[in-house]
Structure formats: C-alpha cells, structure tokens
Amino acid sequence: MQLAHRLTALAAALCCAAAAHAQGAGPIKVGLMLPATGTYAALGTAIENGFKLYVQEQGGKLAGREIQYFKVDDESEPSKATDNVNKLIKRDNVDVLVGTVHSGVALAMAKAAKDSNTLLIVPNAGADAITGAMCAPHIFRSSFSNWQPGYATGVVAAGKGYKRAMTITWNYAAGQETVKGFTEAFEKGGGKVIKDLNLPFPNVEFQALLTEIAAQKPDVVFAFFAGGGAVKFVKDYDAAGLRRSIPLLGSGFLTDGTLEAQGPSAQGLQTALHYADNLDTPRNNAFRKNFALTFKANADVYAVQGYDAAQMLGIGLSAVKGDFSKRDAMIAAMGKATIDSPRGKFTLSPSHNPVQDMFLREAVGKNNEYKGIAAKALADPGRGCKM
Ligand code: PHB
C-alpha cells in the first residue's frame, strides 16, 4: 500500500473508532431466550429467524451498531426460567432480552427484567400481566396479549349464532387467559360457555376430554393449543369423528406453523389471529419472500413477531443514533412508534402491547387465509398497569 493510502486508512480507523467509543459502542448484546426443545421448539426457531431476518435486511446492524446474540434454550419450563434468564442478564450482561414463547416463562423473565432494569421485548408469550399489572417503561411486546385472540374468537363464535360452547386448553396462563377472553366476548354476544376442559401443559392425552365433548354435544368447541400440541389435538379431534358434528374454533395458534403436519385434519378450520399468511400487501409479500429464501421455510405468525421485535429495537436505537446510554429517549421512541409489520401497521397501547386488527382466517392448503376482520384495532385493556 502507498504511504498516503495507509495514512488515509489509519485516519479513517481512528475517526470511526473514536465515534464508536463516544457512543459506548461495540455490539449491542441481544439475549435470545426461546424454546429450542419441547412442544414449542419450532415457534422459537421461527421467532429467532424472524428477528435475524430484519437485522440482516438492515445490513446486519441496527442504527449502525453490530448485533451480538447470546442464546438460552428455556425449554418452555417455568421452574428453570429465573436461572435461565439470569444467565443472560448476569453472566452475559446483555443490553436487551428478547423472549419468550411460554407465558409462565415470560412472567419470570418480566420479573427479572424489572429487578435488573433490563430492556425486554416479548416476541410471543401473551401473559396478560406483562402489559398489565407488571407493566414497566422498559417492557414491550411485539405479539399480543392472551386476551386479544381469545376475545376476537369469542366475537366470531357469537356472530355465527352459536349458543352453547365448551372450551379446551392447557391449564396455564396462556390457556386460561385466552379462554377468559373468549368467554367474555361470547357471553356478551349472547352465548354461554357450559364447560371448560383442561389438562396440564404440555400433555397431549386428549381422549377422555374428547369423549366428554361428544357426550355434551355443545354447538361449538373453542380450543387454545399451539406448536406440537396443536398438531396432535387437531388430528385427534378429527380422528374422533367430532369435526363432522361439532365445529371447532380456535385462537389462530391452533393452525399457525402447523398446517403441513396437521394435513387434511386442519383443512377448513377457522381461527382468529393478528396475522394471515396471504395478506396481499407489498410489506407482507416481501417479508414472506425474503423469509422463504433465507430459511427455506414458510413464514408464520411467530416469524412476524420476531421480525417486529427487531424492528422495535431498531426504531429505538435509530432515535438515539445507536447510543444505548440514552435509554429513556430510546424507550420513549419505541412507545410512540408505528411499526410497519407484515401483519399491517400497528401502534402500542400505553402499557406497550400492540393495538391491532384481529383477522378471521381459514386453513386452506399450507396457508391460514384471510377471511375478514374479527375485531378492528383491538387494544388489550391493560388491566392493572400503572406506568
Ligand atoms: C403462551 O404461552 O403465551 C403462548 C404459547 C404459544 C402460543 C401462544 C401463546 O402460540
């Protein structure tokens, strides 16, 4: 290299190292706490891929800052959650936590995030308290509250004129709160939930409960299951011959990311959720194309939520030009943002939960296809949040 060139290169290096140092730079450390094993493993992968896709689309950086990933498999196991999240907070010293899928694990993450004042973005778990009684300025959600898809499906069920419903789910926060949302809207619309059935997470021994449904003959069954458990439930419901006699409705997780594995048993099932695969917008089409090219897999709602978690972080970092030490300004920008999601644009409620349209969808082939709006700009009530 010519001497002049070397000097120029040296000057450039000094300049930018100094600027980076002024920002307290080095990479932003992102702690991904997601399930890599168990019934929700595929959901964790989709979220991670969605997050990384957005970062990759920005050239591998957000607001000029490199992103460094730290990972923990949370196994969707609440009893290990506090130890697991502390690996990211205390051992790895992450700047921001992103996680998780399971509501029980996410509640422990939110507590640890509050205790340590660590920024947290929840890319799935719907536990109502995260953007309710536990809300905090540095806690955000890019997904939904459990109440939202439950409520929207209750609106759909009442609108179809069903009067007597049974519900079936796993006995933990996500199942219970989704059923509560369903019941609220269904009974407001003139229906009655005659019985709630449940089993422990992540059990899939559904036979005794299906026998009870057959005996009670409700007008409709509402189910919350997801991941591997949803695959098994939808197949068992069909194999028991119930699909011919008792319509099955669910929050959209019942058929999201699962249609290939469910095969014919899921075809025609209607669900409500904040995403539909075939939303024909430039934003969604580009997202799905990039996702499929990069990961050789179809995007689903989990991928969207991961992608949007990265967008929210990017919006915050851009507002402070990558200077993470200006965290208050960063958080304020995130709270005020309009997020240009593949699901459609959304804003955040005062407790940092998406205010979003809930779609009625129908399973057709490998897609959950848009059928209409189940609930427009649905905002979680954020019960108990004082911020
Ligand atoms: C939850 O535990 O909050 C949860 C898990 C899987 C889903 C949705 C919600 O698909």
mmCIF file of C-alpha atoms and ligand atoms in Angstrom:
data_model
loop_
_atom_site.group_PDB
_atom_site.id
_atom_site.type_symbol
_atom_site.label_atom_id
_atom_site.label_comp_id
_atom_site.label_asym_id
_atom_site.label_seq_id
_atom_site.Cartn_x
_atom_site.Cartn_y
_atom_site.Cartn_z
ATOM 1 C CA MET A 1 0.000 0.000 0.000
ATOM 2 C CA GLN A 2 1.200 3.505 -0.775
ATOM 3 C CA LEU A 3 2.131 5.545 2.303
ATOM 4 C CA ALA A 4 -0.617 8.107 1.550
ATOM 5 C CA HIS A 5 -3.190 5.357 1.356
ATOM 6 C CA ARG A 6 -2.002 3.869 4.606
ATOM 7 C CA LEU A 7 -2.292 7.229 6.353
ATOM 8 C CA THR A 8 -5.805 7.715 4.997
ATOM 9 C CA ALA A 9 -6.811 4.267 6.182
ATOM 10 C CA LEU A 10 -5.298 4.926 9.599
ATOM 11 C CA ALA A 11 -7.100 8.266 9.902
ATOM 12 C CA ALA A 12 -10.383 6.646 8.919
ATOM 13 C CA ALA A 13 -9.908 3.925 11.501
ATOM 14 C CA LEU A 14 -9.101 6.478 14.233
ATOM 15 C CA CYS A 15 -12.045 8.660 13.307
ATOM 16 C CA CYS A 16 -14.577 5.858 13.445
ATOM 17 C CA ALA A 17 -13.182 4.127 16.463
ATOM 18 C CA ALA A 18 -13.476 7.442 18.302
ATOM 19 C CA ALA A 19 -17.069 7.962 17.179
ATOM 20 C CA ALA A 20 -17.942 4.433 18.171
ATOM 21 C CA HIS A 21 -16.272 4.895 21.526
ATOM 22 C CA ALA A 22 -18.216 8.103 22.125
ATOM 23 C CA GLN A 23 -21.389 6.080 21.728
ATOM 24 C CA GLY A 24 -20.140 3.485 24.177
ATOM 25 C CA ALA A 25 -20.092 1.254 21.137
ATOM 26 C CA GLY A 26 -19.136 -2.276 20.452
ATOM 27 C CA PRO A 27 -22.020 -4.529 19.629
ATOM 28 C CA ILE A 28 -25.485 -4.359 21.145
ATOM 29 C CA LYS A 29 -25.827 -7.577 23.100
ATOM 30 C CA VAL A 30 -29.154 -9.265 22.454
ATOM 31 C CA GLY A 31 -30.162 -12.133 24.734
ATOM 32 C CA LEU A 32 -32.483 -14.535 22.928
ATOM 33 C CA MET A 33 -34.341 -16.670 25.440
ATOM 34 C CA LEU A 34 -36.537 -19.030 23.427
ATOM 35 C CA PRO A 35 -37.527 -22.709 23.410
ATOM 36 C CA ALA A 36 -35.206 -24.884 21.303
ATOM 37 C CA THR A 37 -36.682 -28.131 22.621
ATOM 38 C CA GLY A 38 -40.174 -29.361 23.523
ATOM 39 C CA THR A 39 -43.631 -28.690 22.080
ATOM 40 C CA TYR A 40 -42.814 -25.025 21.297
ATOM 41 C CA ALA A 41 -39.373 -25.602 19.717
ATOM 42 C CA ALA A 42 -40.467 -24.724 16.164
ATOM 43 C CA LEU A 43 -42.018 -21.487 17.440
ATOM 44 C CA GLY A 44 -38.716 -20.460 18.995
ATOM 45 C CA THR A 45 -36.868 -21.100 15.742
ATOM 46 C CA ALA A 46 -39.357 -19.037 13.736
ATOM 47 C CA ILE A 47 -39.037 -16.103 16.166
ATOM 48 C CA GLU A 48 -35.229 -16.201 16.062
ATOM 49 C CA ASN A 49 -35.240 -16.398 12.273
ATOM 50 C CA GLY A 50 -37.693 -13.506 12.006
ATOM 51 C CA PHE A 51 -35.563 -11.350 14.315
ATOM 52 C CA LYS A 52 -32.373 -12.137 12.421
ATOM 53 C CA LEU A 53 -34.025 -11.557 9.059
ATOM 54 C CA TYR A 54 -34.856 -7.961 9.961
ATOM 55 C CA VAL A 55 -31.328 -7.314 11.217
ATOM 56 C CA GLN A 56 -29.907 -8.899 8.067
ATOM 57 C CA GLU A 57 -32.137 -6.701 5.883
ATOM 58 C CA GLN A 58 -30.577 -3.669 7.612
ATOM 59 C CA GLY A 59 -27.099 -4.864 6.615
ATOM 60 C CA GLY A 60 -26.502 -6.797 9.835
ATOM 61 C CA LYS A 61 -26.637 -3.680 12.049
ATOM 62 C CA LEU A 62 -29.302 -1.603 13.778
ATOM 63 C CA ALA A 63 -28.625 2.153 13.769
ATOM 64 C CA GLY A 64 -25.023 1.437 12.885
ATOM 65 C CA ARG A 65 -24.489 -0.953 15.778
ATOM 66 C CA GLU A 66 -23.429 -4.566 15.321
ATOM 67 C CA ILE A 67 -25.762 -7.070 16.944
ATOM 68 C CA GLN A 68 -24.260 -9.849 19.029
ATOM 69 C CA TYR A 69 -26.502 -12.740 20.019
ATOM 70 C CA PHE A 70 -26.488 -14.737 23.240
ATOM 71 C CA LYS A 71 -28.825 -17.705 23.448
ATOM 72 C CA VAL A 72 -30.521 -19.817 26.086
ATOM 73 C CA ASP A 73 -32.938 -22.710 25.466
ATOM 74 C CA ASP A 74 -35.706 -22.083 28.003
ATOM 75 C CA GLU A 75 -37.371 -25.475 27.270
ATOM 76 C CA SER A 76 -40.750 -23.776 27.970
ATOM 77 C CA GLU A 77 -40.002 -24.734 31.574
ATOM 78 C CA PRO A 78 -41.139 -22.128 34.136
ATOM 79 C CA SER A 79 -39.254 -23.809 37.010
ATOM 80 C CA LYS A 80 -35.935 -23.119 35.233
ATOM 81 C CA ALA A 81 -36.859 -19.676 33.940
ATOM 82 C CA THR A 82 -35.280 -17.467 36.602
ATOM 83 C CA ASP A 83 -31.940 -19.309 36.415
ATOM 84 C CA ASN A 84 -32.053 -19.237 32.633
ATOM 85 C CA VAL A 85 -32.794 -15.541 32.299
ATOM 86 C CA ASN A 86 -30.093 -14.704 34.825
ATOM 87 C CA LYS A 87 -27.529 -16.409 32.579
ATOM 88 C CA LEU A 88 -28.295 -13.712 30.036
ATOM 89 C CA ILE A 89 -28.620 -10.826 32.487
ATOM 90 C CA LYS A 90 -25.783 -11.557 34.923
ATOM 91 C CA ARG A 91 -23.357 -13.827 33.075
ATOM 92 C CA ASP A 92 -23.634 -12.422 29.541
ATOM 93 C CA ASN A 93 -24.548 -8.900 30.585
ATOM 94 C CA VAL A 94 -26.957 -8.416 27.684
ATOM 95 C CA ASP A 95 -28.358 -4.989 26.779
ATOM 96 C CA VAL A 96 -31.742 -6.318 25.771
ATOM 97 C CA LEU A 97 -33.683 -9.511 26.422
ATOM 98 C CA VAL A 98 -35.867 -10.970 23.684
ATOM 99 C CA GLY A 99 -38.186 -13.777 24.798
ATOM 100 C CA THR A 100 -40.130 -15.909 25.029
ATOM 101 C CA VAL A 101 -42.924 -18.187 23.783
ATOM 102 C CA HIS A 102 -44.403 -19.641 27.009
ATOM 103 C CA SER A 103 -46.391 -17.293 29.274
ATOM 104 C CA GLY A 104 -45.165 -18.874 32.517
ATOM 105 C CA VAL A 105 -41.525 -18.499 31.479
ATOM 106 C CA ALA A 106 -42.135 -14.957 30.218
ATOM 107 C CA LEU A 107 -43.632 -13.910 33.559
ATOM 108 C CA ALA A 108 -40.369 -14.916 35.258
ATOM 109 C CA MET A 109 -38.420 -13.032 32.580
ATOM 110 C CA ALA A 110 -40.508 -9.905 33.156
ATOM 111 C CA LYS A 111 -39.830 -10.092 36.891
ATOM 112 C CA ALA A 112 -36.070 -10.477 36.299
ATOM 113 C CA ALA A 113 -36.136 -7.659 33.743
ATOM 114 C CA LYS A 114 -37.831 -5.414 36.281
ATOM 115 C CA ASP A 115 -35.473 -6.369 39.121
ATOM 116 C CA SER A 116 -32.406 -5.698 36.951
ATOM 117 C CA ASN A 117 -33.895 -2.832 34.901
ATOM 118 C CA THR A 118 -33.059 -4.699 31.672
ATOM 119 C CA LEU A 119 -34.897 -3.823 28.459
ATOM 120 C CA LEU A 120 -37.270 -6.677 27.495
ATOM 121 C CA ILE A 121 -39.139 -7.271 24.233
ATOM 122 C CA VAL A 122 -41.592 -10.192 24.342
ATOM 123 C CA PRO A 123 -41.952 -11.700 20.840
ATOM 124 C CA ASN A 124 -44.789 -14.112 21.637
ATOM 125 C CA ALA A 125 -45.911 -15.015 25.175
ATOM 126 C CA GLY A 126 -49.311 -13.466 25.811
ATOM 127 C CA ALA A 127 -49.423 -13.421 29.634
ATOM 128 C CA ASP A 128 -51.839 -10.554 30.278
ATOM 129 C CA ALA A 129 -49.891 -9.295 33.312
ATOM 130 C CA ILE A 130 -46.772 -8.483 31.237
ATOM 131 C CA THR A 131 -48.580 -5.494 29.768
ATOM 132 C CA GLY A 132 -50.999 -5.322 32.699
ATOM 133 C CA ALA A 133 -50.132 -5.384 36.398
ATOM 134 C CA MET A 134 -46.393 -5.964 35.699
ATOM 135 C CA CYS A 135 -46.080 -3.288 33.022
ATOM 136 C CA ALA A 136 -42.961 -1.109 33.040
ATOM 137 C CA PRO A 137 -41.422 1.553 30.805
ATOM 138 C CA HIS A 138 -38.714 -0.871 29.634
ATOM 139 C CA ILE A 139 -41.025 -3.836 28.912
ATOM 140 C CA PHE A 140 -42.513 -4.165 25.406
ATOM 141 C CA ARG A 141 -44.438 -6.773 23.481
ATOM 142 C CA SER A 142 -44.385 -7.271 19.692
ATOM 143 C CA SER A 143 -47.027 -10.017 19.730
ATOM 144 C CA PHE A 144 -50.395 -9.942 21.549
ATOM 145 C CA SER A 145 -51.965 -10.390 24.979
ATOM 146 C CA ASN A 146 -53.708 -13.717 25.587
ATOM 147 C CA TRP A 147 -56.959 -11.831 25.977
ATOM 148 C CA GLN A 148 -56.800 -10.467 22.393
ATOM 149 C CA PRO A 149 -57.132 -13.594 20.186
ATOM 150 C CA GLY A 150 -59.453 -15.189 22.760
ATOM 151 C CA TYR A 151 -61.761 -12.175 22.701
ATOM 152 C CA ALA A 152 -61.695 -11.949 18.892
ATOM 153 C CA THR A 153 -62.627 -15.631 18.538
ATOM 154 C CA GLY A 154 -65.488 -15.110 21.004
ATOM 155 C CA VAL A 155 -66.807 -12.322 18.777
ATOM 156 C CA VAL A 156 -66.657 -14.707 15.792
ATOM 157 C CA ALA A 157 -68.412 -17.544 17.652
ATOM 158 C CA ALA A 158 -71.250 -15.311 18.867
ATOM 159 C CA GLY A 159 -71.564 -13.817 15.371
ATOM 160 C CA LYS A 160 -72.085 -17.295 13.921
ATOM 161 C CA GLY A 161 -75.059 -17.705 16.243
ATOM 162 C CA TYR A 162 -73.650 -20.486 18.452
ATOM 163 C CA LYS A 163 -75.254 -20.567 21.903
ATOM 164 C CA ARG A 164 -73.563 -23.361 23.911
ATOM 165 C CA ALA A 165 -69.770 -23.627 23.857
ATOM 166 C CA MET A 166 -67.188 -25.823 25.531
ATOM 167 C CA THR A 167 -63.564 -24.775 25.834
ATOM 168 C CA ILE A 168 -60.470 -26.946 25.968
ATOM 169 C CA THR A 169 -56.886 -25.951 26.700
ATOM 170 C CA TRP A 170 -53.729 -26.460 28.725
ATOM 171 C CA ASN A 171 -54.037 -25.440 32.337
ATOM 172 C CA TYR A 172 -51.602 -22.499 32.465
ATOM 173 C CA ALA A 173 -51.741 -18.719 31.962
ATOM 174 C CA ALA A 174 -51.991 -18.752 28.151
ATOM 175 C CA GLY A 175 -54.824 -21.270 28.061
ATOM 176 C CA GLN A 176 -56.717 -19.794 30.980
ATOM 177 C CA GLU A 177 -56.447 -16.189 29.821
ATOM 178 C CA THR A 178 -57.308 -16.999 26.207
ATOM 179 C CA VAL A 179 -60.414 -18.871 27.369
ATOM 180 C CA LYS A 180 -61.305 -15.909 29.592
ATOM 181 C CA GLY A 181 -61.140 -13.541 26.626
ATOM 182 C CA PHE A 182 -63.231 -15.944 24.531
ATOM 183 C CA THR A 183 -65.851 -16.299 27.263
ATOM 184 C CA GLU A 184 -66.086 -12.527 27.795
ATOM 185 C CA ALA A 185 -66.909 -11.816 24.139
ATOM 186 C CA PHE A 186 -69.011 -14.959 23.555
ATOM 187 C CA GLU A 187 -71.246 -14.331 26.555
ATOM 188 C CA LYS A 188 -71.505 -10.611 25.753
ATOM 189 C CA GLY A 189 -72.744 -11.738 22.325
ATOM 190 C CA GLY A 190 -75.479 -13.916 23.828
ATOM 191 C CA GLY A 191 -73.706 -17.309 24.148
ATOM 192 C CA LYS A 192 -72.924 -19.398 27.215
ATOM 193 C CA VAL A 193 -69.796 -21.415 27.985
ATOM 194 C CA ILE A 194 -71.210 -24.592 29.518
ATOM 195 C CA LYS A 195 -67.917 -26.207 30.495
ATOM 196 C CA ASP A 196 -64.151 -25.554 30.499
ATOM 197 C CA LEU A 197 -61.945 -28.610 29.981
ATOM 198 C CA ASN A 198 -58.222 -28.652 30.570
ATOM 199 C CA LEU A 199 -55.108 -30.740 31.014
ATOM 200 C CA PRO A 200 -51.601 -29.932 32.262
ATOM 201 C CA PHE A 201 -49.077 -28.369 29.838
ATOM 202 C CA PRO A 202 -47.677 -29.921 27.640
ATOM 203 C CA ASN A 203 -49.761 -33.142 27.884
ATOM 204 C CA VAL A 204 -51.476 -34.440 24.765
ATOM 205 C CA GLU A 205 -53.668 -37.235 26.162
ATOM 206 C CA PHE A 206 -56.917 -35.789 24.820
ATOM 207 C CA GLN A 207 -59.124 -38.902 24.578
ATOM 208 C CA ALA A 208 -61.085 -38.614 27.837
ATOM 209 C CA LEU A 209 -61.797 -34.933 27.152
ATOM 210 C CA LEU A 210 -62.908 -35.628 23.582
ATOM 211 C CA THR A 211 -65.294 -38.273 24.915
ATOM 212 C CA GLU A 212 -66.775 -35.662 27.246
ATOM 213 C CA ILE A 213 -67.240 -33.208 24.362
ATOM 214 C CA ALA A 214 -69.034 -35.909 22.361
ATOM 215 C CA ALA A 215 -71.333 -36.582 25.313
ATOM 216 C CA GLN A 216 -72.186 -32.914 25.994
ATOM 217 C CA LYS A 217 -72.760 -32.026 22.305
ATOM 218 C CA PRO A 218 -72.111 -28.244 22.518
ATOM 219 C CA ASP A 219 -72.795 -26.043 19.458
ATOM 220 C CA VAL A 220 -69.093 -25.225 19.188
ATOM 221 C CA VAL A 221 -65.728 -26.009 20.793
ATOM 222 C CA PHE A 222 -63.109 -23.324 21.400
ATOM 223 C CA ALA A 223 -59.508 -24.508 21.782
ATOM 224 C CA PHE A 224 -56.174 -22.945 22.652
ATOM 225 C CA PHE A 225 -53.223 -25.182 21.809
ATOM 226 C CA ALA A 226 -50.036 -24.362 19.923
ATOM 227 C CA GLY A 227 -46.977 -25.994 18.400
ATOM 228 C CA GLY A 228 -46.654 -29.781 18.658
ATOM 229 C CA GLY A 229 -49.660 -29.995 20.995
ATOM 230 C CA ALA A 230 -51.885 -28.217 18.441
ATOM 231 C CA VAL A 231 -50.835 -30.694 15.747
ATOM 232 C CA LYS A 232 -51.873 -33.625 17.930
ATOM 233 C CA PHE A 233 -55.124 -32.015 19.145
ATOM 234 C CA VAL A 234 -56.421 -31.137 15.679
ATOM 235 C CA LYS A 235 -55.617 -34.643 14.400
ATOM 236 C CA ASP A 236 -57.274 -36.298 17.410
ATOM 237 C CA TYR A 237 -60.400 -34.116 17.148
ATOM 238 C CA ASP A 238 -60.746 -35.167 13.533
ATOM 239 C CA ALA A 239 -59.960 -38.838 14.164
ATOM 240 C CA ALA A 240 -62.594 -38.961 16.925
ATOM 241 C CA GLY A 241 -65.159 -38.011 14.274
ATOM 242 C CA LEU A 242 -66.006 -34.762 16.063
ATOM 243 C CA ARG A 243 -65.327 -32.419 13.158
ATOM 244 C CA ARG A 244 -68.407 -33.692 11.355
ATOM 245 C CA SER A 245 -70.736 -32.975 14.282
ATOM 246 C CA ILE A 246 -69.262 -30.139 16.396
ATOM 247 C CA PRO A 247 -67.497 -27.143 14.803
ATOM 248 C CA LEU A 248 -64.040 -26.372 16.209
ATOM 249 C CA LEU A 249 -62.859 -22.770 16.553
ATOM 250 C CA GLY A 250 -59.537 -21.654 17.983
ATOM 251 C CA SER A 251 -57.250 -18.764 18.515
ATOM 252 C CA GLY A 252 -55.049 -18.852 15.430
ATOM 253 C CA PHE A 253 -52.177 -20.671 17.144
ATOM 254 C CA LEU A 254 -54.200 -23.853 16.669
ATOM 255 C CA THR A 255 -53.235 -23.850 12.975
ATOM 256 C CA ASP A 256 -50.245 -21.466 12.737
ATOM 257 C CA GLY A 257 -46.927 -23.011 11.735
ATOM 258 C CA THR A 258 -48.627 -26.422 11.967
ATOM 259 C CA LEU A 259 -50.650 -26.923 8.775
ATOM 260 C CA GLU A 260 -48.191 -29.186 6.990
ATOM 261 C CA ALA A 261 -48.020 -31.527 9.973
ATOM 262 C CA GLN A 262 -51.793 -31.448 10.511
ATOM 263 C CA GLY A 263 -52.588 -32.351 6.898
ATOM 264 C CA PRO A 264 -56.265 -32.861 5.998
ATOM 265 C CA SER A 265 -57.402 -32.735 9.652
ATOM 266 C CA ALA A 266 -56.957 -28.947 9.752
ATOM 267 C CA GLN A 267 -58.318 -28.021 6.332
ATOM 268 C CA GLY A 268 -61.188 -25.547 6.604
ATOM 269 C CA LEU A 269 -60.626 -24.748 10.278
ATOM 270 C CA GLN A 270 -61.448 -21.158 11.173
ATOM 271 C CA THR A 271 -59.440 -19.243 13.739
ATOM 272 C CA ALA A 272 -58.819 -15.630 14.759
ATOM 273 C CA LEU A 273 -55.382 -14.013 14.972
ATOM 274 C CA HIS A 274 -53.412 -10.840 14.232
ATOM 275 C CA TYR A 275 -51.856 -12.331 11.090
ATOM 276 C CA ALA A 276 -52.970 -14.183 7.965
ATOM 277 C CA ASP A 277 -50.421 -15.754 5.614
ATOM 278 C CA ASN A 278 -51.864 -14.377 2.385
ATOM 279 C CA LEU A 279 -52.287 -10.702 3.316
ATOM 280 C CA ASP A 280 -51.636 -9.277 -0.114
ATOM 281 C CA THR A 281 -49.591 -6.196 0.759
ATOM 282 C CA PRO A 282 -46.142 -5.276 -0.577
ATOM 283 C CA ARG A 283 -44.819 -5.439 3.004
ATOM 284 C CA ASN A 284 -46.109 -8.952 3.682
ATOM 285 C CA ASN A 285 -45.199 -10.274 0.245
ATOM 286 C CA ALA A 286 -41.614 -9.011 0.519
ATOM 287 C CA PHE A 287 -41.287 -10.360 4.056
ATOM 288 C CA ARG A 288 -42.559 -13.826 3.119
ATOM 289 C CA LYS A 289 -40.345 -13.974 0.055
ATOM 290 C CA ASN A 290 -37.196 -12.997 1.967
ATOM 291 C CA PHE A 291 -38.027 -15.349 4.812
ATOM 292 C CA ALA A 292 -38.596 -18.300 2.453
ATOM 293 C CA LEU A 293 -35.407 -17.571 0.500
ATOM 294 C CA THR A 294 -33.292 -17.216 3.636
ATOM 295 C CA PHE A 295 -34.630 -20.068 5.753
ATOM 296 C CA LYS A 296 -36.213 -22.428 3.180
ATOM 297 C CA ALA A 297 -39.388 -22.396 5.266
ATOM 298 C CA ASN A 298 -42.714 -20.554 5.203
ATOM 299 C CA ALA A 299 -43.094 -17.566 7.498
ATOM 300 C CA ASP A 300 -45.802 -17.753 10.148
ATOM 301 C CA VAL A 301 -47.120 -15.526 12.940
ATOM 302 C CA TYR A 302 -44.101 -16.343 15.135
ATOM 303 C CA ALA A 303 -41.683 -15.221 12.433
ATOM 304 C CA VAL A 304 -43.652 -11.967 12.115
ATOM 305 C CA GLN A 305 -43.465 -11.319 15.858
ATOM 306 C CA GLY A 306 -39.705 -11.943 15.896
ATOM 307 C CA TYR A 307 -39.231 -9.650 12.900
ATOM 308 C CA ASP A 308 -41.256 -6.927 14.601
ATOM 309 C CA ALA A 309 -39.322 -7.282 17.869
ATOM 310 C CA ALA A 310 -36.182 -6.427 15.873
ATOM 311 C CA GLN A 311 -37.998 -3.535 14.188
ATOM 312 C CA MET A 312 -38.994 -2.133 17.584
ATOM 313 C CA LEU A 313 -35.410 -2.331 18.821
ATOM 314 C CA GLY A 314 -34.237 -0.724 15.569
ATOM 315 C CA ILE A 315 -36.700 2.150 15.940
ATOM 316 C CA GLY A 316 -35.492 2.796 19.481
ATOM 317 C CA LEU A 317 -31.809 2.659 18.545
ATOM 318 C CA SER A 318 -32.293 4.896 15.495
ATOM 319 C CA ALA A 319 -33.963 7.553 17.642
ATOM 320 C CA VAL A 320 -30.752 7.845 19.701
ATOM 321 C CA LYS A 321 -28.377 7.245 16.768
ATOM 322 C CA GLY A 322 -27.268 3.949 18.242
ATOM 323 C CA ASP A 323 -26.351 5.413 21.626
ATOM 324 C CA PHE A 324 -27.778 2.870 24.053
ATOM 325 C CA SER A 325 -26.844 5.053 27.029
ATOM 326 C CA LYS A 326 -29.755 7.323 26.068
ATOM 327 C CA ARG A 327 -32.153 4.593 27.092
ATOM 328 C CA ASP A 328 -35.002 6.842 28.249
ATOM 329 C CA ALA A 329 -35.199 8.555 24.867
ATOM 330 C CA MET A 330 -34.933 5.203 23.168
ATOM 331 C CA ILE A 331 -37.819 3.740 25.177
ATOM 332 C CA ALA A 332 -39.947 6.828 24.540
ATOM 333 C CA ALA A 333 -39.428 6.428 20.780
ATOM 334 C CA MET A 334 -40.350 2.751 20.924
ATOM 335 C CA GLY A 335 -43.540 3.511 22.852
ATOM 336 C CA LYS A 336 -44.652 6.123 20.309
ATOM 337 C CA ALA A 337 -43.733 4.108 17.223
ATOM 338 C CA THR A 338 -45.921 2.938 14.391
ATOM 339 C CA ILE A 339 -44.494 -0.446 13.444
ATOM 340 C CA ASP A 340 -44.676 -1.332 9.755
ATOM 341 C CA SER A 341 -45.367 -5.018 10.307
ATOM 342 C CA PRO A 342 -46.100 -7.726 7.739
ATOM 343 C CA ARG A 343 -49.416 -8.065 9.641
ATOM 344 C CA GLY A 344 -50.209 -4.387 8.847
ATOM 345 C CA LYS A 345 -49.148 -1.231 10.669
ATOM 346 C CA PHE A 346 -49.684 -1.193 14.420
ATOM 347 C CA THR A 347 -49.070 1.087 17.385
ATOM 348 C CA LEU A 348 -48.569 0.263 21.047
ATOM 349 C CA SER A 349 -51.054 0.781 23.867
ATOM 350 C CA PRO A 350 -49.962 2.842 26.907
ATOM 351 C CA SER A 351 -48.848 -0.450 28.505
ATOM 352 C CA HIS A 352 -46.739 -1.360 25.390
ATOM 353 C CA ASN A 353 -48.951 -4.060 23.859
ATOM 354 C CA PRO A 354 -49.834 -3.984 20.115
ATOM 355 C CA VAL A 355 -53.138 -2.350 19.192
ATOM 356 C CA GLN A 356 -54.011 -4.425 16.146
ATOM 357 C CA ASP A 357 -56.645 -5.841 13.838
ATOM 358 C CA MET A 358 -57.633 -9.422 14.573
ATOM 359 C CA PHE A 359 -58.391 -11.390 11.419
ATOM 360 C CA LEU A 360 -60.747 -14.289 10.836
ATOM 361 C CA ARG A 361 -58.760 -16.900 8.902
ATOM 362 C CA GLU A 362 -59.442 -20.257 7.303
ATOM 363 C CA ALA A 363 -56.918 -23.048 6.782
ATOM 364 C CA VAL A 364 -56.557 -23.685 3.048
ATOM 365 C CA GLY A 365 -53.612 -25.804 1.879
ATOM 366 C CA LYS A 366 -50.496 -24.556 3.656
ATOM 367 C CA ASN A 367 -51.946 -21.138 4.455
ATOM 368 C CA ASN A 368 -54.155 -19.544 7.053
ATOM 369 C CA GLU A 369 -56.104 -17.405 4.604
ATOM 370 C CA TYR A 370 -57.676 -14.048 5.359
ATOM 371 C CA LYS A 371 -61.475 -14.229 5.614
ATOM 372 C CA GLY A 372 -62.305 -10.869 7.180
ATOM 373 C CA ILE A 373 -61.822 -8.711 10.261
ATOM 374 C CA ALA A 374 -62.870 -10.346 13.535
ATOM 375 C CA ALA A 375 -62.099 -7.273 15.669
ATOM 376 C CA LYS A 376 -60.756 -3.935 14.398
ATOM 377 C CA ALA A 377 -57.834 -2.207 16.172
ATOM 378 C CA LEU A 378 -58.311 -4.368 19.243
ATOM 379 C CA ALA A 379 -56.499 -2.972 22.294
ATOM 380 C CA ASP A 380 -55.834 -5.045 25.381
ATOM 381 C CA PRO A 381 -57.396 -3.257 28.371
ATOM 382 C CA GLY A 382 -54.017 -3.326 30.179
ATOM 383 C CA ARG A 383 -55.760 -4.074 33.472
ATOM 384 C CA GLY A 384 -53.692 -3.124 36.498
ATOM 385 C CA CYS A 385 -50.973 -1.257 34.593
ATOM 386 C CA LYS A 386 -49.667 1.852 36.306
ATOM 387 C CA MET A 387 -46.863 3.494 34.416
HETATM 388 C C1 PHB B 1 -48.103 -18.534 25.644
HETATM 389 O O1 PHB B 1 -47.704 -19.364 26.482
HETATM 390 O O2 PHB B 1 -48.336 -17.352 25.950
HETATM 391 C C2 PHB B 1 -48.283 -18.940 24.234
HETATM 392 C C3 PHB B 1 -47.609 -20.031 23.719
HETATM 393 C C4 PHB B 1 -47.768 -20.381 22.385
HETATM 394 C C5 PHB B 1 -48.597 -19.642 21.573
HETATM 395 C C6 PHB B 1 -49.287 -18.551 22.078
HETATM 396 C C7 PHB B 1 -49.131 -18.196 23.415
HETATM 397 O O3 PHB B 1 -48.745 -19.961 20.298
#
